[in-house]
XYZ file of C-alpha atoms in Angstrom:
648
model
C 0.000 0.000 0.000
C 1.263 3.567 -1.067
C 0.135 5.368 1.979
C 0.933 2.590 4.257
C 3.222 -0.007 5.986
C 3.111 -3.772 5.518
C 4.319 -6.214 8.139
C 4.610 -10.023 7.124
C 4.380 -12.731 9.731
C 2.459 -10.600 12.640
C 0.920 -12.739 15.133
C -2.468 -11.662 16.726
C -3.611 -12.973 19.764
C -6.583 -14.027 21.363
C -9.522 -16.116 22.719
C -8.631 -18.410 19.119
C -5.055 -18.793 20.384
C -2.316 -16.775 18.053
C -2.626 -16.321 14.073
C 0.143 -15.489 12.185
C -0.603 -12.786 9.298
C -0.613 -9.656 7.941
C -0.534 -6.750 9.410
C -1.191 -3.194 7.045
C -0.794 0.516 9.061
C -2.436 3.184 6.459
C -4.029 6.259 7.246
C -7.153 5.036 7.882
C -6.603 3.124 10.272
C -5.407 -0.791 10.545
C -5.704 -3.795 8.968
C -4.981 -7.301 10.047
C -5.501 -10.170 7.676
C -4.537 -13.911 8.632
C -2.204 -15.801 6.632
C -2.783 -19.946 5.904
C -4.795 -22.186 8.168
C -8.443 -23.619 6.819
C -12.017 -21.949 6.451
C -12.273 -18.867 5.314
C -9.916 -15.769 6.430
C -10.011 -13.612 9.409
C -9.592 -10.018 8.848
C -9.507 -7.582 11.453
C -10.326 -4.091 10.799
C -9.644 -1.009 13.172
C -10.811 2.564 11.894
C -8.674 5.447 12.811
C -11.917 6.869 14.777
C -11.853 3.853 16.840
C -8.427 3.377 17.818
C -7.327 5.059 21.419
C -4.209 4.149 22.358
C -1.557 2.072 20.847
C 1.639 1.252 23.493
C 4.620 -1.170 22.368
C 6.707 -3.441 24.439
C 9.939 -5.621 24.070
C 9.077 -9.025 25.016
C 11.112 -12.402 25.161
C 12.446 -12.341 21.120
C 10.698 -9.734 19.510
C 8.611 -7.015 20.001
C 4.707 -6.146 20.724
C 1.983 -3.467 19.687
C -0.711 -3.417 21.834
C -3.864 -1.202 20.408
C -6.879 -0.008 22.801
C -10.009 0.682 20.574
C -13.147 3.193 21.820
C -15.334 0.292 22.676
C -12.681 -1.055 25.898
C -10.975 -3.976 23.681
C -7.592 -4.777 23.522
C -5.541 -6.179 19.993
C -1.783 -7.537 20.820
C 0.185 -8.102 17.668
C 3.274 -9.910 17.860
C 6.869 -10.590 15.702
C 7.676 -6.928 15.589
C 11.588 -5.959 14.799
C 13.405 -3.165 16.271
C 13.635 -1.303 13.484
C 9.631 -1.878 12.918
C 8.474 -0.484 15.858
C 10.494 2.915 15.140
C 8.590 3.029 11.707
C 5.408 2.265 13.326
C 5.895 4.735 15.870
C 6.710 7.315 13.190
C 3.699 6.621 10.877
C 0.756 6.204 14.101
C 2.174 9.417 15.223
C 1.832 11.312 11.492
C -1.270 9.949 10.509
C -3.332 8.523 12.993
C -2.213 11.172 15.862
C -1.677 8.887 18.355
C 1.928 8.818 20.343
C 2.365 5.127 20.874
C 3.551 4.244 24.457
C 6.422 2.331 25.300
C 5.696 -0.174 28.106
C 8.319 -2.427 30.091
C 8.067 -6.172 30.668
C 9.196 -7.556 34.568
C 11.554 -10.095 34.669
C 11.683 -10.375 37.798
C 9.944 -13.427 38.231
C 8.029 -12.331 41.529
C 4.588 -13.031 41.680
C 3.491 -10.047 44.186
C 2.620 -6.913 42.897
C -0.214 -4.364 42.029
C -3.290 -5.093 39.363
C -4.536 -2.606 37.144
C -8.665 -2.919 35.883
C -8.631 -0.976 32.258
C -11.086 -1.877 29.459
C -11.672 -5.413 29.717
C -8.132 -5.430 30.583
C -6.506 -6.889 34.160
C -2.741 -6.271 34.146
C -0.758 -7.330 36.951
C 2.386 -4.832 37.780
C 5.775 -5.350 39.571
C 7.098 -2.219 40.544
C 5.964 -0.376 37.595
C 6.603 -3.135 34.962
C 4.117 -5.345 33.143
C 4.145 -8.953 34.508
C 1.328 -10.086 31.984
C -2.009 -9.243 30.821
C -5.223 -11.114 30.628
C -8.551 -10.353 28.580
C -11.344 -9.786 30.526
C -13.544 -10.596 27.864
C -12.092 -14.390 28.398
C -13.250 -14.967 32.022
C -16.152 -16.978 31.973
C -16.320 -17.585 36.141
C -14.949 -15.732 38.794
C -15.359 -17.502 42.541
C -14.472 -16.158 46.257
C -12.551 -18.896 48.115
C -12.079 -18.110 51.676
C -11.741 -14.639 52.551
C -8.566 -13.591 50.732
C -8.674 -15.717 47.386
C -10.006 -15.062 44.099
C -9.997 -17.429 41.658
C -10.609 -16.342 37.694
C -11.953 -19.014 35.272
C -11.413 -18.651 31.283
C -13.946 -19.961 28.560
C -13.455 -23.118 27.187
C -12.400 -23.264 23.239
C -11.944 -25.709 21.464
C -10.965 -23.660 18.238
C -7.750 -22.857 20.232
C -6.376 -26.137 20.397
C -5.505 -25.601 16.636
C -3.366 -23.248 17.349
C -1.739 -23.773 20.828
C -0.162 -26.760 22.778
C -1.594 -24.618 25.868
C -4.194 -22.434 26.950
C -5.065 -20.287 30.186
C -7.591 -22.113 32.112
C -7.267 -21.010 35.745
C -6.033 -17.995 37.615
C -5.750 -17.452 41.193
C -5.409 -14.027 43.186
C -4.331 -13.598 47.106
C -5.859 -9.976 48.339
C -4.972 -9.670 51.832
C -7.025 -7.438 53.798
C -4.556 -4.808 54.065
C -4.910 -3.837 50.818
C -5.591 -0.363 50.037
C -6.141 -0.563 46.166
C -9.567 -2.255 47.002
C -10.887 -1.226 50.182
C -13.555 -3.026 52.002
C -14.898 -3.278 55.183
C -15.948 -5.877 57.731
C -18.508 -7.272 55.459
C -16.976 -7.115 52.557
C -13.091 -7.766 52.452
C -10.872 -6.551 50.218
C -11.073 -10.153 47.967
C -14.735 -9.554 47.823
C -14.461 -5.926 46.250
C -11.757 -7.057 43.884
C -14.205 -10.103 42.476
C -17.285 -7.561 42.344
C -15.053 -5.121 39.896
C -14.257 -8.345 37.805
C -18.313 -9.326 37.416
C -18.882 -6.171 36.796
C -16.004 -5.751 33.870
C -15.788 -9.450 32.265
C -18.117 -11.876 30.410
C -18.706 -13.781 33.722
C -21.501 -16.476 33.594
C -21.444 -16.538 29.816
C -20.235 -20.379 30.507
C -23.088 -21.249 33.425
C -25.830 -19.324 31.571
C -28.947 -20.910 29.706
C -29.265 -22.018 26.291
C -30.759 -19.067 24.130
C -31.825 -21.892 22.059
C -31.728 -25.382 21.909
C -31.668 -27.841 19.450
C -31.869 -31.828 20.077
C -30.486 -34.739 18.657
C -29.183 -32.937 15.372
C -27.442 -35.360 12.977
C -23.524 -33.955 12.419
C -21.810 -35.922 9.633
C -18.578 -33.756 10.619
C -17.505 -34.228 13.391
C -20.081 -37.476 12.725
C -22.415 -38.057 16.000
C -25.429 -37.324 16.809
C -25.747 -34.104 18.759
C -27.528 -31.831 21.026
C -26.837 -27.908 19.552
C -27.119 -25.197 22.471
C -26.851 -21.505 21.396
C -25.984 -19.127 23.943
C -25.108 -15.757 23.701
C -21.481 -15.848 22.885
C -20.522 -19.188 21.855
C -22.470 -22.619 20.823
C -22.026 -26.128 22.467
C -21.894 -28.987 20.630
C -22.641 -32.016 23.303
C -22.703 -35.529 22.240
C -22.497 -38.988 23.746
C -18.453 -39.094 23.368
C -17.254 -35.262 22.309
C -18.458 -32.030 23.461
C -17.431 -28.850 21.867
C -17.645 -25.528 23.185
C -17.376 -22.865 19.947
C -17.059 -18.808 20.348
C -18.887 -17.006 18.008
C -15.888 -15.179 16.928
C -14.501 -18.201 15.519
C -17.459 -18.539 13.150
C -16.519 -16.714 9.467
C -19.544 -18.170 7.476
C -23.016 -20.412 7.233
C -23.980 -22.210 4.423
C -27.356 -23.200 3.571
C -27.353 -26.303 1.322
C -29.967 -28.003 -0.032
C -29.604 -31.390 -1.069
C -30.535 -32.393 -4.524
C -33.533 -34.414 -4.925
C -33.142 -35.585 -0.879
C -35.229 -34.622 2.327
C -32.348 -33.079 3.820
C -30.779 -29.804 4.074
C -26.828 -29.117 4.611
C -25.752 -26.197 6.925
C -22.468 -25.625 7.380
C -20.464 -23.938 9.836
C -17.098 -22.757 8.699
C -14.372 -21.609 11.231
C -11.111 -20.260 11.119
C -9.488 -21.452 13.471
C -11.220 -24.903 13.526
C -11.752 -27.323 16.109
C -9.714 -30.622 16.773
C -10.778 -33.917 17.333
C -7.375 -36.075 18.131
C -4.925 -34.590 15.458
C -7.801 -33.793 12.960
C -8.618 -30.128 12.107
C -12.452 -29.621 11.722
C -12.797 -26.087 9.784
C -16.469 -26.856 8.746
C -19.317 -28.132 10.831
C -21.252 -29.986 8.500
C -25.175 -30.393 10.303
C -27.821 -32.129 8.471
C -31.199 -31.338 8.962
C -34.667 -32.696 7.884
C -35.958 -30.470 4.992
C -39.793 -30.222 5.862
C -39.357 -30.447 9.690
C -41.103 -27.251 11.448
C -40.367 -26.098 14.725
C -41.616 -23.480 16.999
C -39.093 -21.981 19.559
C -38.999 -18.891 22.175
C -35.572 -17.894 22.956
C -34.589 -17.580 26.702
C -32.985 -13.995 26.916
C -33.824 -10.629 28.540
C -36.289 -8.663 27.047
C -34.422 -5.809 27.178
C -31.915 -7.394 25.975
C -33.152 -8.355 22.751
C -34.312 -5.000 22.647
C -31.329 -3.661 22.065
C -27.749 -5.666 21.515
C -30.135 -7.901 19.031
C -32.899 -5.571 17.939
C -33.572 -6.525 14.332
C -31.094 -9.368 14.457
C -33.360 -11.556 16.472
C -37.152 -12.334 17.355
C -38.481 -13.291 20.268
C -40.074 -16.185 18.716
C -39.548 -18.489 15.936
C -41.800 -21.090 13.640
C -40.780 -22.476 10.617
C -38.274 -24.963 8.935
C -35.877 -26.260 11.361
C -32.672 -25.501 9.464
C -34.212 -21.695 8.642
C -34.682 -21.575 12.561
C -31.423 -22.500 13.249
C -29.884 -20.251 10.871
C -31.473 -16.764 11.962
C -30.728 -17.390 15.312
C -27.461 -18.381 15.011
C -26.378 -15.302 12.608
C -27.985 -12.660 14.486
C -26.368 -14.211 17.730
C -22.711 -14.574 15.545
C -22.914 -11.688 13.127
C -21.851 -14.472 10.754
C -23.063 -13.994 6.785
C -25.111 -16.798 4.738
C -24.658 -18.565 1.876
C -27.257 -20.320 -0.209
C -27.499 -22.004 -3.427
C -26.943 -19.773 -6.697
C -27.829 -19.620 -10.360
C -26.574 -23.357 -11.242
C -29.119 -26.342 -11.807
C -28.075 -29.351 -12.480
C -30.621 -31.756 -14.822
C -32.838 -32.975 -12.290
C -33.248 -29.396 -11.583
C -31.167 -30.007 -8.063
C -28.619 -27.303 -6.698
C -25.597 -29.580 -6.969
C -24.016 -32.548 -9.009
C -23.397 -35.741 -7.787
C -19.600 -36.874 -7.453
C -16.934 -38.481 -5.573
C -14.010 -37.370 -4.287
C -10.868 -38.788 -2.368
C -12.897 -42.414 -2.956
C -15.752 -40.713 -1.017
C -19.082 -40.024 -2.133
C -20.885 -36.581 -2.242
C -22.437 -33.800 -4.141
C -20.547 -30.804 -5.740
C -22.358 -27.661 -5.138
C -21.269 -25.012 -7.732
C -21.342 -21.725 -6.333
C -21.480 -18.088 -7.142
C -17.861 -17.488 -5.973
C -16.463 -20.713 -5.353
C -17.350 -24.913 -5.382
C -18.318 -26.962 -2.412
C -18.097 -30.260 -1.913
C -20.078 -32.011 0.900
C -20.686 -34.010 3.317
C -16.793 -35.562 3.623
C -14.006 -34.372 3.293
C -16.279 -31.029 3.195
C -13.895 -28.994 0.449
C -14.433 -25.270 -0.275
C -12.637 -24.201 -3.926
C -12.665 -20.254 -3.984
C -12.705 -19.250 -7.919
C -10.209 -16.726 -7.239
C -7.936 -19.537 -6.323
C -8.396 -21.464 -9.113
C -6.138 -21.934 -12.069
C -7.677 -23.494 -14.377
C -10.357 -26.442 -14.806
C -10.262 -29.449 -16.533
C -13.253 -31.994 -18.085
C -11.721 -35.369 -18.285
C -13.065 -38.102 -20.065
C -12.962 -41.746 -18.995
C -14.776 -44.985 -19.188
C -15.730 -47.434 -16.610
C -15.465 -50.304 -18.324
C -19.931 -50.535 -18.930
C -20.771 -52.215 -21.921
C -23.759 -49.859 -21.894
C -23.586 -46.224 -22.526
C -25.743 -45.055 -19.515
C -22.702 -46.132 -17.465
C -20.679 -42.946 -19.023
C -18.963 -40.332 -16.731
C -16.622 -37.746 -16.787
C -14.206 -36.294 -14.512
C -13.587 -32.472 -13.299
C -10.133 -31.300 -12.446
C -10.003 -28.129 -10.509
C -5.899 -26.860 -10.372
C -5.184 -24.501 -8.037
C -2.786 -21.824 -8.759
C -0.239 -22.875 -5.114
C -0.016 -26.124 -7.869
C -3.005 -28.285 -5.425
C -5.282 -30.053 -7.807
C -8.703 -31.319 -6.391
C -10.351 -34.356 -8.864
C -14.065 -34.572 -8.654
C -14.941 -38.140 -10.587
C -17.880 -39.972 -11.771
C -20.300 -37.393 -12.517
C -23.105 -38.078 -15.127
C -21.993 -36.952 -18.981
C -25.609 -35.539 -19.310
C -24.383 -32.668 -16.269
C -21.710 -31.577 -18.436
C -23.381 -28.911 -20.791
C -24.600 -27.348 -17.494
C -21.704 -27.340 -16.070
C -18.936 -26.276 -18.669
C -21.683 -23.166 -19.010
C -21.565 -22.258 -15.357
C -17.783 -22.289 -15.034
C -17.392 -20.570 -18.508
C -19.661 -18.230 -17.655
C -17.568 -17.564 -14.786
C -14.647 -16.480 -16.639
C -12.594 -19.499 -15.567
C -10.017 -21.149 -17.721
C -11.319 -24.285 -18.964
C -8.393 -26.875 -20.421
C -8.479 -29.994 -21.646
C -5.758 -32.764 -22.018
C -3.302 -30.384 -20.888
C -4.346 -27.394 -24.022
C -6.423 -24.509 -24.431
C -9.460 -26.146 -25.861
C -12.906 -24.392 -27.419
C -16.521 -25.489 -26.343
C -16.254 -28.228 -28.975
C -13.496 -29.057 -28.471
C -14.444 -30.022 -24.938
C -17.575 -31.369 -25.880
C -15.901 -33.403 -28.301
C -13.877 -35.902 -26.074
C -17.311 -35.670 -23.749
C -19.097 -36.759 -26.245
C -16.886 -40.322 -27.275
C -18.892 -43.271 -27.293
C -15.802 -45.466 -27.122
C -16.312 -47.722 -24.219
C -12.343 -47.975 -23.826
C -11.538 -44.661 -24.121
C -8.502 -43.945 -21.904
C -9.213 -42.053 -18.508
C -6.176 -38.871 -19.285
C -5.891 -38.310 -15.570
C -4.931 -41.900 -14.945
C -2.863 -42.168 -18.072
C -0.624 -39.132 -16.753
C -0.433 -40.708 -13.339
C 0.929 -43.864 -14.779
C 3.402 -41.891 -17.219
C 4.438 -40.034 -14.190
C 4.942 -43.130 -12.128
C 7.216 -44.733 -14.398
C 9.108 -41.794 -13.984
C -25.816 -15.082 -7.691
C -25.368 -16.391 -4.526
C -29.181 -15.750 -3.124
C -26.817 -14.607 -0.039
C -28.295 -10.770 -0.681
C -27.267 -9.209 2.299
C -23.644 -10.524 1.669
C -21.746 -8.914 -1.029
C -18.198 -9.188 0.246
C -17.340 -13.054 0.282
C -13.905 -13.108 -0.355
C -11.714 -16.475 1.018
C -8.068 -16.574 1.400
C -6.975 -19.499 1.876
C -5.262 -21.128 1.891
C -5.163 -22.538 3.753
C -2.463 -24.790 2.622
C -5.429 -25.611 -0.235
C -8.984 -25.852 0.219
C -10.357 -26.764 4.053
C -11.457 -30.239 4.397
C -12.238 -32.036 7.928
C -8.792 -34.036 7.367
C -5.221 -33.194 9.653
C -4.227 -31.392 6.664
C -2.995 -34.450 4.596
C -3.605 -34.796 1.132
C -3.824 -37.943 -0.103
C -1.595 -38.693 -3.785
C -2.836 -38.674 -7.041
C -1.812 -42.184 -7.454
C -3.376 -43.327 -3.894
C -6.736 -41.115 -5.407
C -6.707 -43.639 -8.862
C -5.726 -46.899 -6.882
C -8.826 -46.200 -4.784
C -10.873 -45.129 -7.654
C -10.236 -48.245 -9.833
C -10.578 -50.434 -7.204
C -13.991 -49.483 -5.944
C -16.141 -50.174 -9.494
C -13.700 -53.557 -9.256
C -16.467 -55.629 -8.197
C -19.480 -54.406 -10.203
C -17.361 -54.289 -13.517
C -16.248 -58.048 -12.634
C -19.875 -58.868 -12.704
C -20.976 -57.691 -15.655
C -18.184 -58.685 -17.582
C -18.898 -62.053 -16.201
C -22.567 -62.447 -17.127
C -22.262 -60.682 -20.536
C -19.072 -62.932 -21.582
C -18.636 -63.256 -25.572
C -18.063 -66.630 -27.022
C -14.281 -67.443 -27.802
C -15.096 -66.978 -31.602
C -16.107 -63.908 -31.422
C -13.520 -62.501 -29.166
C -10.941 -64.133 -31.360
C -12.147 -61.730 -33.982
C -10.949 -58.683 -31.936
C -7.456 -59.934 -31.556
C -6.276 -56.781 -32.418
C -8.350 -54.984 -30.153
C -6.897 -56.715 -27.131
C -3.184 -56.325 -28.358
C -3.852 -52.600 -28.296
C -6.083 -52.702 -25.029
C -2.887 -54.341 -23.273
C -0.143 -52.028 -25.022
C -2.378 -49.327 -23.099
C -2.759 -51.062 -19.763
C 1.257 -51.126 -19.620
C 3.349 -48.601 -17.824
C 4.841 -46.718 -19.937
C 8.253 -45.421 -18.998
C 9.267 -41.309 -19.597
C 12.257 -40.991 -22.045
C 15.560 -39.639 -20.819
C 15.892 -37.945 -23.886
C 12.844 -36.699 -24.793
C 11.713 -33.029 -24.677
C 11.559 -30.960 -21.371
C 8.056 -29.908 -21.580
C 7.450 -26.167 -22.037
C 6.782 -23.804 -18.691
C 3.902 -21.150 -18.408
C 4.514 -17.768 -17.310
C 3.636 -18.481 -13.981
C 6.158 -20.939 -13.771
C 8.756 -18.538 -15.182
C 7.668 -15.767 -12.525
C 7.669 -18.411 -9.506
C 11.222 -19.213 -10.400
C 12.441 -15.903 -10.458
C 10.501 -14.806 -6.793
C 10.248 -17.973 -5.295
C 13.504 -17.721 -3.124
C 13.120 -13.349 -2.477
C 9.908 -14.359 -0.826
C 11.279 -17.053 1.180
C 14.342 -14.777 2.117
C 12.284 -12.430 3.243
C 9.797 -14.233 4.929
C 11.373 -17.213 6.584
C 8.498 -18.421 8.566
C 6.188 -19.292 5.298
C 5.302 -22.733 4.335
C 5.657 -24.257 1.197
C 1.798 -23.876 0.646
C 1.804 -20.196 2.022
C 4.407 -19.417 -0.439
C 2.725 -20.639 -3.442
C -0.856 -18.646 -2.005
C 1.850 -15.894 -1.627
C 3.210 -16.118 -5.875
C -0.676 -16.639 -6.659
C -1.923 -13.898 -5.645
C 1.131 -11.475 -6.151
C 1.085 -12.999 -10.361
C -3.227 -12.072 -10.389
C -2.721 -8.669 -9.114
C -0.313 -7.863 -11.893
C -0.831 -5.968 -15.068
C -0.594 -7.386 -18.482
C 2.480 -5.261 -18.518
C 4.039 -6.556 -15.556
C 3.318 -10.327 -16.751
C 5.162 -9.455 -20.424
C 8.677 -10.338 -19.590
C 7.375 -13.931 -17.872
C 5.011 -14.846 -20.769
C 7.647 -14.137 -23.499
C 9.351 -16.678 -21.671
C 6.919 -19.058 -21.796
C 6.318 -18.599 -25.542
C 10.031 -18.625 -26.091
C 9.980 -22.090 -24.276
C 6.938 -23.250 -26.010
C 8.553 -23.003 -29.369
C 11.693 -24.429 -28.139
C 9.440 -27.549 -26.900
C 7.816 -27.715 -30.247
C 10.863 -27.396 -32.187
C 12.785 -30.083 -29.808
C 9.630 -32.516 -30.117
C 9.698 -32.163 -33.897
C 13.180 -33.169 -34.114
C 12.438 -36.361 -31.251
C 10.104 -37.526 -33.055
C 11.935 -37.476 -36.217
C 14.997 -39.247 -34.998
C 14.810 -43.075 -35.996
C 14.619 -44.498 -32.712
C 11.222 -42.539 -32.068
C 10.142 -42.201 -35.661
C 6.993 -44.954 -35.077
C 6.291 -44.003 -31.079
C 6.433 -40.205 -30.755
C 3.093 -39.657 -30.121
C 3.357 -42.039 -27.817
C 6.300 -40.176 -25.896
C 4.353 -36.877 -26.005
C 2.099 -38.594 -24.112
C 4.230 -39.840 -21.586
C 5.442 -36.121 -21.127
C 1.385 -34.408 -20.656
C-alpha cells in the first residue's frame, strides 16, 4: 500500500489462540488479515476513529503493539523488529495522531505486585513493569474462596487447540485485607471488592448461563455423531455422547445453507477459522444435516431488554418455521456471521448440486457463485479466485452400456493443489462447462487450451475404452448469484495450505486417489463382464483390439531424452521470486508461499506479466521445435506420439 506499511508474519492474539498474518498501518486506520490455516480468512479491521491508544513493548524475542479501541478492547500483535516499531511509531504518530507508548516487561519473576482494571483489561504490575495481561472478555467464572482468594476461570475453546499446545484455564489471586487498592470493610473484604469489579467488567456467567436456544439430537456428519446444539449468547455447544465442543462465536466466518438435490435433507455448514480438533484432525467446517420439511416453533430464553437492544432486528423473540431456517437466523444474528445459499446453477434434475466423488468418497458438488463446495466428507471449499484453471476429463468405466458414461472435473489450483471430482453423469456436463465458462474461468483440456467443442468433443466419445487422461498421466508419471443478498463481500483466502477439508491437513496422492478409484467399481465391472461374456469366436475376432487394449494397460516409462516440456509464465515468474519471498519471509510454508506467488502474479498488469510470458512462448517453441526433431529421430520415428504422451 502507497500510503501505508506492511508487516509479514504478525501474530495476533486471542480467545482463538495466536494467528500469524498480515498486518497493514495506512491512514485510515489498521488492517490485520490472517495468513494460511483452513475456512475462510479472518480479517480484522480497526478505523482510525476507533483506535485510542496504541503502546509497544519488548518481550522475550521480539517485540509487541498493543492497540486499545473506543469500545474497551484490547488487539496484541506480535513478531515486531526493532527497526519496525520505530517506523510504526513514526507513521501512528503522522497519521493517525496517536503517540504510541512504550511499556516495560518484569523479569523479575516475583509473583506479588499491584493489578490494574482498564477496558476489559486486568494487568498485573511489579514495581511499575508489566508482569502479563489477561482479557477480561475471556473470564467466563470468577469464585471467592475463603476470605482472601479469588480465583478467575477462562472460557473453554476448542478452536484454540488448533493453534496452541496450551491455553489459560485457571487464575488465582491472594488480596490480603490490608490492601488499600480495594478497600472493604468488615462485610466485605478486600477479595470480595476485587471479584465484584471483575463481574462487573468481564463476560462472567457466559459459561453457566442458559441455552438461548436449543436444538436436540441434530445429525452432524462432521464431526459425525449425533448431537444436542445449544446456542448461547457468545458461543455454541456442541454435546454428544463421546465429544463435546464448546465454539465462540468469533470463531465462526460463514453459514452455508445447502440443499440437497432431490433428498429430504438440508446441509448447513459452519465454517471456522481457526477450527476445532478432534485427536490430530482439524475440523474447519461443521457440517449439520437437517430434515428439509421439519417445522419447529421456539422462544428464545434472553432478557427482554436485551433483545431489545444488543439484538434488535437481528433476532425475534419467537420463531416457527423450517428447522434448518430456525437455526440459521438465530445463530447469525447471535454470531454476526453472513449466509450462503445455493446460486444460479441447476443441475438436470433441476437439483442445486451434481453428484460426485471425491478422495474415494461419495458426495455432491455444489457449484457456487464465488467458489465450489463439496459435501458431506471431506467437506472442500474451492474459492474461484484460487483457481487456475479447470479441466473436463473423459474416462470410461469399463460398462458395456452407454448409460454407465462419466466424466471427470479437475479443478488446479494456482499454489499447484489439484482437487479431482470423478464420476459425474456426462448428461451434467453442458450445465456445467456453461456455469464455469460463464464464470470467466479457464477451462483446459488434455493439458491445451481447448474451445466449447473441443471439450464437448472428447465428452461426447462413445468409445467404451476410451482412456481415462488423468490416470494415463499418473501412470506416465509413475514410471518416472449467490441468493446470499445481504452478503456482497465473500472473499476467502486461503489457503489454507489448499482448500479446508475435515482431514489433519494431509492430502492424499494422485496415485493413492486412482488406486482407490479403480478399485472401488472392481467388483461391479467383474460382474458384468462375467454375465455378458462373448463366445471365444467372437472374441478371437478382436485380436487386435486386445493387443492394443494391453499395449495401453502397460506402464509406460518417460524418455531420458525426450523433450523438457514447455513452462507457463507463472512458472517462469515463480522461479524468479520464489527464493526473495522465502528470504524475506522465513516463517512461510511451502503452501503459504505458493498462495503468496498466486496472488502477487493475479494482481499484476498485463504489462508486468510481459517479460514472464515471453518466456513461456520462447519455451513453447523451443518444446515444439525439440519434439519435432524427437520424433523425427529413428529411434522414435513410429512411437512419438506415444512419448508426447508420456510427457502431458
Amino acid at each position: 500500500m502507497a500510503d501505508g506499511l506492511v508487516f509479514n508474519n504478525i501474530l495476533l492474539g486471542g480467545r482463538g489462540g495466536t494467528n500469524p498474518g498480515q498486518l497493514t498501518v495506512h491512514s485510515a486506520g489498521i488492517r490485520w488479515k490472517k495468513i494460511g490455516g483452513q475456512g475462510e480468512a479472518r480479517v480484522l479491521n480497526l478505523e482510525k476513529a476507533n483506535i485510542l491508544a496504541v503502546s509497544w513493548m519488548k518481550i522475550p524475542r521480539t517485540f509487541e503493539v498493543s492497540v486499545k479501541g473506543k469500545d474497551g478492547l484490547y488487539y496484541k500483535f506480535t513478531g515486531f523488529r526493532e527497526q519496525d516499531v520505530s517506523n510504526l511509531t513514526a507513521f501512528i504518530q503522522s497519521t493517525i495522531g496517536i503517540t504510541p507508548e512504550e511499556k516495560q516487561l518484569s523479569i523479575s519473576g516475583l509473583s506479588w505486585g499491584e493489578v490494574d482494571l482498564s477496558g476489559n483489561l486486568l494487568t498485573f504490575l511489579v514495581g511499575s513493569k508489566h508482569a502479563f495481561e489477561v482479557s477480561l472478555a475471556d473470564v467466563a467464572q470468577t469464585q471467592l474462596q475463603g476470605k482472601n482468594d479469588v480465583s478467575l476461570e477462562f472460557h473453554v475453546d476448542d478452536t484454540r487447540g488448533a493453534n496452541e499446545k496450551d491455553s489459560l484455564m485457571e487464575i488465582s489471586f491472594h488480596v490480603p485485607n490490608s490492601n488499600t487498592q480495594f478497600v472493604g470493610d468488615e462485610n466485605h473484604p478486600p477479595a470480595q471488592v476485587f471479584r465484584d469489579k471483575i463481574m462487573s467488567m468481564a463476560d462472567v456467567g457466559a459459561s453457566g448461563e442458559d441455552a438461548v436456544a436449543l436444538f436436540e439430537g441434530i445429525a452432524i456428519l462432521t464431526p459425525r455423531g449425533r448431537y444436542t446444539v445449544e446456542l448461547h449468547s457468545s458461543f455454541l455447544r456442541l454435546q454428544g455422547q463421546a465429544n463435546d465442543f464448546k465454539i465462540q462465536y468469533t470463531s465462526i466466518v460463514r453459514l452455508f445453507v445447502l440443499p440437497k438435490s432431490n433428498q429430504p435433507h438440508t446441509f448447513v455448514v459452519v465454517t471456522l477459522d481457526p477450527p476445532i480438533r478432534k485427536g490430530q484432525t482439524l475440523y474447519p467446517h461443521i457440517v449439520l444435516q437437517f430434515e428439509t420439511d421439519f417445522v419447529v416453533e421456539t422462544s428464545l430464553t434472553m432478557n427482554e431488554d436485551l433483545l431489545n437492544t444488543k439484538y434488535k432486528d437481528k433476532l425475534e423473540a419467537s420463531y416457527k418455521g423450517l428447522i434448518h431456517e430456525v437455526f440459521t437466523g438465530i445463530l447469525r444474528g447471535l454470531s454476526g456471521a453472513k449466509v450462503t445459499r445455493p446460486g444460479k446453477f441447476r443441475s438436470c434434475q433441476h437439483g442445486y448440486a451434481v453428484k460426485s466423488s471425491l478422495k474415494a468418497e461419495d458426495g455432491v458438488l455444489y457449484p457456487l457463485e464465488k467458489g465450489f463446495f463439496f459435501l458431506p466428507k471431506p467437506p472442500t471449499l474451492i474459492l474461484h479466485d484460487e483457481i487456475e484453471y479447470v479441466e473436463f476429463e473423459r474416462h470410461g468405466t469399463g460398462a458395456s452400456s452407454s448409460q454407465y458414461h462419466y466424466f471427470d472435473l479437475l479443478v488446479k489450483l494456482k499454489n499447484e493443489q489439484e482437487h479431482l471430482f470423478r464420476n459425474i453423469q456426462r448428461n451434467e456436463y453442458h450445465n456445467l462447462f456453461d456455469f464455469i465458462s460463464g464464470k470467466g474461468l479457464k477451462i483446459m483440456n488434455l493439458g491445451e487450451m481447448q474451445t466449447t467443442d473441443g471439450v464437448a468433443a472428447v465428452l461426447n466419445n462413445d468409445d467404451d475404452d476410451a482412456v481415462d487422461p488423468h490416470l494415463e498421466r499418473i501412470r506416465n508419471a509413475a514410471g518416472g448469484d449467490e441468493s446470499d443478498e445481504e452478503d456482497e463481500d465473500f472473499v476467502l483466502d486461503k489457503d489454507d495450505g489448499g482448500s479446508p477439508t475435515d482431514d489433519s491437513g494431509e492430502e492424499e496422492s494422485d496415485a493413492s486417489e486412482s488406486k482407490d478409484y479403480k478399485e472401488k467399481p472392481a467388483k461391479k465391472e467383474g460382474k458384468k463382464e462375467g454375465a455378458t461374456s462373448k463366445p471365444a469366436s467372437k472374441r478371437k475376432a478382436k485380436d487386435g483390439d486386445e493387443e492394443s487394449s494391453k499395449k495401453r494397460k502397460q506402464k509406460r516409462k518417460k524418455d531420458p531424452n525426450a523433450p523438457k516440456r514447455a513452462m507457463s509464465g507463472f512458472m517462469f515468474f515463480s522461479q524468479s521470486e520464489r527464493d526473495p519471498l522465502k528470504k524475506d519471509n522465513p516463517g512461510l510454508s511451502f503452501t503459504d508461499v505458493g498462495r503468496a506467488l498466486g496472488e502477487k502474479w493475479k494482481k499484476m498488469t498485463a504489462e508486468e506479466k510481459e517479460p514472464h510470458e515471453q518466456k513461456a512462448r520462447d519455451d513453447q517453441k523451443r518444446y515444439k521445435e525439440e519434439m519435432a526433431g524427437y520424433k523425427n529421430t529413428p529411434t522414435n520415428k513410429d512411437s512419438g506420439n506415444e512419448s508426447d504422451s508420456a510427457q502431458t
